Short mmCIF file of C-alpha atoms and ligand atoms in Angstrom, two decimals:
data_model
loop_
_atom_site.label_atom_id
_atom_site.label_comp_id
_atom_site.label_asym_id
_atom_site.label_seq_id
_atom_site.Cartn_x
_atom_site.Cartn_y
_atom_site.Cartn_z
CA MET A 1 0.01 0.00 0.00
CA ALA A 2 1.32 3.46 -0.86
CA SER A 3 2.44 5.55 2.15
CA ALA A 4 0.86 8.84 3.01
CA LEU A 5 3.87 10.71 1.59
CA MET A 6 3.79 8.70 -1.63
CA LYS A 7 0.09 9.43 -2.06
CA GLN A 8 0.69 13.13 -1.59
CA LEU A 9 3.53 13.13 -4.03
CA ILE A 10 1.41 11.40 -6.61
CA GLU A 11 -1.44 13.91 -6.11
CA SER A 12 0.97 16.88 -6.41
CA THR A 13 2.54 15.41 -9.56
CA GLU A 14 -0.80 14.52 -11.18
CA PHE A 15 -2.09 18.05 -10.51
CA ILE A 16 0.99 19.59 -12.15
CA GLN A 17 0.76 17.22 -15.09
CA SER A 18 -2.90 18.17 -15.62
CA ILE A 19 -1.64 21.71 -16.35
CA TYR A 20 1.78 20.89 -17.87
CA PRO A 21 1.60 17.45 -19.54
CA HIS A 22 5.33 17.09 -20.29
CA HIS A 23 8.32 15.55 -18.52
CA PRO A 24 11.04 18.05 -17.65
CA GLN A 25 14.60 16.61 -17.75
CA ILE A 26 16.27 19.26 -15.59
CA GLY A 27 15.18 20.94 -12.36
CA ILE A 28 16.50 24.31 -11.24
CA ILE A 29 16.15 25.89 -7.81
CA LEU A 30 16.73 29.65 -7.69
CA GLY A 31 17.92 31.17 -4.44
CA SER A 32 17.42 34.54 -2.73
CA GLY A 33 17.19 37.47 -5.16
CA LEU A 34 17.65 35.15 -8.12
CA GLY A 35 14.00 34.69 -9.07
CA ASP A 36 14.16 37.14 -12.01
CA ALA A 37 16.61 34.83 -13.74
CA ALA A 38 13.65 32.83 -14.97
CA ASN A 39 12.85 35.64 -17.43
CA GLU A 40 15.94 34.64 -19.37
CA MET A 41 14.33 31.39 -20.40
CA MET A 42 11.45 30.53 -22.75
CA ILE A 43 8.60 30.23 -20.33
CA GLU A 44 5.86 27.75 -21.22
CA SER A 45 3.76 27.65 -18.09
CA GLU A 46 3.71 28.74 -14.47
CA ILE A 47 2.05 27.28 -11.37
CA ALA A 48 1.99 29.09 -8.03
CA TYR A 49 3.05 26.84 -5.13
CA SER A 50 -0.16 27.78 -3.38
CA LYS A 51 -2.17 26.02 -6.13
CA ILE A 52 -0.33 22.68 -5.91
CA PRO A 53 -1.88 20.22 -3.47
CA HIS A 54 0.41 19.43 -0.49
CA PHE A 55 3.02 21.98 -1.45
CA PRO A 56 4.35 24.25 1.32
CA VAL A 57 4.09 27.99 0.63
CA SER A 58 7.08 30.32 0.67
CA THR A 59 7.02 33.20 3.21
CA VAL A 60 10.30 34.96 2.55
CA GLN A 61 10.50 38.34 0.82
CA GLY A 62 12.24 38.03 -2.54
CA HIS A 63 10.90 34.49 -3.16
CA SER A 64 8.01 34.62 -5.59
CA GLY A 65 6.95 31.06 -4.91
CA LYS A 66 6.10 29.39 -8.18
CA MET A 67 7.08 26.52 -10.44
CA ILE A 68 8.00 27.75 -13.86
CA PHE A 69 8.10 25.41 -16.82
CA CYS A 70 10.40 26.51 -19.57
CA GLU A 71 12.56 25.39 -22.45
CA SER A 72 16.21 26.06 -23.19
CA CYS A 73 18.30 24.38 -25.91
CA GLY A 74 15.37 22.13 -26.76
CA LYS A 75 15.26 20.74 -23.25
CA LYS A 76 12.30 20.92 -20.89
CA ILE A 77 13.07 22.50 -17.55
CA VAL A 78 11.18 22.93 -14.29
CA LEU A 79 12.36 25.88 -12.38
CA MET A 80 11.52 26.66 -8.79
CA ALA A 81 11.45 30.40 -8.17
CA GLY A 82 11.58 30.34 -4.39
CA ARG A 83 12.42 27.52 -2.02
CA PHE A 84 11.42 26.44 1.46
CA HIS A 85 13.85 27.00 4.29
CA PHE A 86 14.11 25.15 7.54
CA TYR A 87 14.29 28.49 9.39
CA GLU A 88 10.84 29.43 8.14
CA GLY A 89 9.50 26.66 10.33
CA TYR A 90 9.06 23.97 7.68
CA THR A 91 10.07 20.45 8.54
CA PRO A 92 13.02 18.96 6.64
CA LYS A 93 10.44 16.76 4.81
CA GLN A 94 8.56 19.91 3.71
CA VAL A 95 11.80 21.67 2.72
CA THR A 96 12.65 18.79 0.40
CA TYR A 97 9.15 17.97 -0.84
CA PRO A 98 9.59 19.82 -4.17
CA ILE A 99 12.71 17.75 -4.98
CA ARG A 100 10.56 14.61 -4.72
CA VAL A 101 7.93 16.12 -6.94
CA MET A 102 10.47 17.22 -9.57
CA LYS A 103 11.89 13.70 -9.56
CA MET A 104 8.38 12.29 -10.14
CA LEU A 105 7.88 14.76 -12.94
CA GLY A 106 10.86 13.15 -14.62
CA ILE A 107 14.04 15.16 -13.97
CA HIS A 108 17.41 13.38 -13.92
CA THR A 109 19.58 16.44 -13.08
CA LEU A 110 19.11 19.21 -10.53
CA PHE A 111 20.78 22.62 -10.68
CA ILE A 112 20.77 24.48 -7.37
CA SER A 113 21.66 28.06 -6.62
CA ASN A 114 21.83 29.89 -3.34
CA ALA A 115 22.98 33.08 -1.73
CA ALA A 116 25.91 32.48 0.64
CA GLY A 117 28.32 34.35 2.87
CA GLY A 118 31.94 34.25 1.85
CA VAL A 119 34.18 32.49 4.37
CA ASN A 120 37.22 32.05 2.14
CA GLU A 121 39.18 35.26 2.33
CA HIS A 122 39.90 35.23 -1.39
CA PHE A 123 36.25 35.62 -2.25
CA LYS A 124 34.54 38.92 -3.02
CA VAL A 125 30.86 39.92 -3.22
CA GLY A 126 29.36 38.86 -6.53
CA ASP A 127 31.64 35.83 -7.00
CA LEU A 128 30.06 32.57 -8.12
CA MET A 129 31.32 29.54 -6.23
CA ILE A 130 30.80 26.05 -7.63
CA ILE A 131 29.96 23.83 -4.68
CA LYS A 132 32.24 20.80 -4.72
CA ASP A 133 31.20 19.43 -1.34
CA HIS A 134 29.26 20.42 1.73
CA ILE A 135 29.28 20.22 5.52
CA ALA A 136 25.99 19.98 7.33
CA LEU A 137 26.31 22.00 10.49
CA PHE A 138 23.38 21.65 12.89
CA THR A 139 20.98 21.12 9.95
CA ILE A 140 18.70 18.09 10.42
CA ASN A 141 19.05 15.28 7.98
CA PRO A 142 15.82 15.17 5.91
CA LEU A 143 15.98 11.38 5.61
CA ILE A 144 15.50 10.82 9.33
CA GLY A 145 12.44 8.67 9.93
CA LYS A 146 11.14 5.56 8.25
CA ASN A 147 12.77 5.11 4.85
CA GLU A 148 10.54 5.18 1.83
CA ASP A 149 12.12 2.37 -0.15
CA GLY A 150 10.25 3.45 -3.26
CA LEU A 151 12.03 6.82 -3.12
CA GLY A 152 15.58 5.68 -2.34
CA THR A 153 17.90 3.60 -0.24
CA ARG A 154 18.13 3.77 3.60
CA PHE A 155 21.81 4.81 3.68
CA PRO A 156 22.64 6.86 0.58
CA ASP A 157 26.26 7.27 -0.35
CA MET A 158 27.47 10.89 -0.15
CA SER A 159 30.98 10.56 -1.55
CA GLU A 160 30.13 12.60 -4.64
CA PRO A 161 27.01 14.64 -3.92
CA TYR A 162 28.01 17.17 -6.58
CA ASP A 163 28.57 15.59 -9.94
CA LYS A 164 32.20 15.81 -10.97
CA LEU A 165 31.50 15.80 -14.70
CA LEU A 166 29.01 18.68 -14.35
CA ILE A 167 31.64 20.60 -12.33
CA GLU A 168 34.14 20.15 -15.13
CA LYS A 169 31.60 21.36 -17.68
CA ALA A 170 30.82 24.37 -15.54
CA LYS A 171 34.50 25.28 -15.37
CA ILE A 172 34.74 25.15 -19.14
CA ALA A 173 31.68 27.40 -19.44
CA GLY A 174 33.07 29.73 -16.78
CA GLU A 175 36.34 30.11 -18.70
CA LYS A 176 34.43 30.85 -21.86
CA PHE A 177 32.49 33.69 -20.20
CA GLY A 178 35.50 34.93 -18.20
CA TYR A 179 33.58 34.56 -14.93
CA GLY A 180 36.55 33.66 -12.73
CA LEU A 181 34.45 30.93 -11.06
CA LYS A 182 35.50 29.93 -7.57
CA GLU A 183 35.14 26.43 -6.22
CA GLY A 184 34.67 25.37 -2.60
CA VAL A 185 32.89 23.78 0.27
CA TYR A 186 29.46 24.98 1.33
CA ALA A 187 28.74 24.96 5.06
CA GLY A 188 25.03 24.59 5.66
CA VAL A 189 23.57 26.16 8.80
CA THR A 190 19.98 26.62 9.96
CA GLY A 191 19.86 30.47 10.25
CA PRO A 192 17.92 32.68 10.35
CA SER A 193 20.46 34.78 12.27
CA PHE A 194 23.66 35.38 10.36
CA GLU A 195 26.86 34.11 11.94
CA THR A 196 28.83 35.76 14.68
CA ARG A 197 32.44 36.67 14.07
CA ALA A 198 33.50 33.66 16.09
CA GLU A 199 31.20 31.38 14.05
CA TYR A 200 32.63 32.59 10.74
CA LYS A 201 36.10 31.70 12.11
CA LEU A 202 34.82 28.26 13.16
CA LEU A 203 33.38 27.68 9.70
CA LYS A 204 36.72 28.54 8.11
CA ALA A 205 38.56 26.30 10.51
CA VAL A 206 36.38 23.27 9.64
CA GLY A 207 36.95 23.76 5.92
CA GLY A 208 34.02 25.88 4.77
CA ASP A 209 34.49 28.38 1.93
CA ALA A 210 30.94 29.75 2.00
CA VAL A 211 28.01 29.52 4.42
CA GLY A 212 24.32 29.49 3.77
CA MET A 213 20.90 28.49 5.09
CA SER A 214 19.70 26.15 2.36
CA THR A 215 20.81 23.49 -0.18
CA VAL A 216 22.23 20.78 2.10
CA GLN A 217 18.91 19.13 2.85
CA GLU A 218 17.92 19.46 -0.81
CA VAL A 219 21.14 17.81 -1.97
CA ILE A 220 20.81 14.92 0.51
CA THR A 221 17.27 14.33 -0.79
CA ALA A 222 18.45 14.60 -4.40
CA GLN A 223 21.11 11.95 -3.71
CA HIS A 224 18.52 9.73 -2.09
CA ALA A 225 16.41 10.15 -5.22
CA GLY A 226 19.32 9.29 -7.53
CA LEU A 227 19.53 12.74 -9.13
CA LYS A 228 22.72 14.32 -10.49
CA VAL A 229 23.37 17.64 -8.74
CA PHE A 230 25.21 20.77 -9.76
CA ALA A 231 25.14 23.69 -7.32
CA VAL A 232 26.45 27.23 -7.25
CA SER A 233 26.64 29.80 -4.45
CA VAL A 234 26.42 33.50 -5.19
CA ILE A 235 28.65 35.18 -2.64
CA THR A 236 26.43 37.97 -1.34
CA ASP A 237 28.47 39.17 1.65
CA LEU A 238 31.79 38.56 3.31
CA GLY A 239 31.32 37.00 6.67
CA ILE A 240 35.01 36.77 7.36
CA ARG A 241 35.73 40.54 7.24
CA GLU A 242 37.02 41.89 10.53
CA GLU A 243 35.95 45.55 10.59
CA ASP A 244 32.36 45.97 9.55
CA ASN A 245 30.69 42.64 10.06
CA THR A 246 27.03 43.60 9.76
CA ILE A 247 24.86 41.92 7.11
CA THR A 248 21.28 42.62 6.10
CA HIS A 249 18.85 40.55 4.08
CA GLU A 250 18.49 43.50 1.65
CA GLU A 251 22.23 43.36 0.92
CA VAL A 252 21.95 39.65 0.20
CA LEU A 253 19.00 40.18 -2.15
CA MET A 254 20.76 43.02 -3.94
CA ALA A 255 23.97 41.02 -4.56
CA GLY A 256 21.85 38.07 -5.73
CA LYS A 257 20.04 40.24 -8.22
CA GLU A 258 23.29 41.56 -9.66
CA ALA A 259 24.83 38.07 -10.04
CA GLY A 260 21.61 36.58 -11.44
CA PRO A 261 22.38 37.08 -15.15
CA LYS A 262 25.82 35.44 -14.76
CA LEU A 263 24.30 32.51 -13.00
CA ILE A 264 21.58 31.94 -15.53
CA ASN A 265 24.11 32.18 -18.40
CA LEU A 266 26.13 29.48 -16.74
CA PHE A 267 23.08 27.28 -16.19
CA LYS A 268 21.92 27.79 -19.81
CA GLU A 269 25.32 26.84 -21.12
CA MET A 270 25.25 23.71 -19.01
CA ILE A 271 21.70 22.79 -20.00
CA ALA A 272 23.00 22.48 -23.53
CA VAL A 273 25.54 19.84 -22.54
CA VAL A 274 23.77 17.68 -19.97
N1 HPA B 1 25.45 33.38 6.35
C1 HPA B 1 24.49 32.51 6.19
N2 HPA B 1 23.65 32.53 5.20
C2 HPA B 1 23.82 33.50 4.26
C3 HPA B 1 24.85 34.42 4.38
C4 HPA B 1 25.72 34.39 5.47
O1 HPA B 1 26.66 35.18 5.65
N3 HPA B 1 24.77 35.21 3.29
C5 HPA B 1 23.74 34.76 2.55
N4 HPA B 1 23.14 33.73 3.16
#
């Protein structure tokens, strides 16, 4: 008998397919301030999260909260403009619910973007960092609880959560555009408060290059679902600076907006080659 979660996933998927009867191959999640990037693609259809049965609803300013179906390079794409964060009060299962739905819709590859604080002292605001690995710091694993064998294995391997081949392709695209892409480890925290000076130092000491409040739970779920993942952080502030260490959400949104076109160019280039 199908579990309650499976039934909900099927209902969400069937609802979406009643409006958009195609099977996207690639999923994209756009982070803070990056929602406008969707306008760079050929949009076919849009569905507000609030219309989709069992979907959580985004509450953060700067997240428009809709699934956008588009096409680029002849490939069908489902794009999430707005994501669900643990700090908003959603459970890890709710945070990762859309990943499950995108998998059911048919995607094999997931592109993720996020806004992140720079921890590596060589980073500057506006840099794009390819995520090569992550560290979950105090974020709850979304797979805790009874395993849904129909969705994935009990103990998923996490030795290569970010697909090496996609990273290589991104580097080639980055060279072509002259983006000076950075590469590093993303430290995932719960937020919503930004880090203290001492915490930024801790993050650096444990090997983090950037820090953010999303992505890790999504990537764990994507691995569980057998999806290939490529993820990029937009460095929106420098946590490691000594003098003026204040950060505001507005700053983060602004830096995200400015870096958006670069990010979407990179994604579009990669869509052509996956
Ligand atoms: N810390 C955590 N999350 C963030 C940051 C930060 O400095 N910047 C953007 N998201």
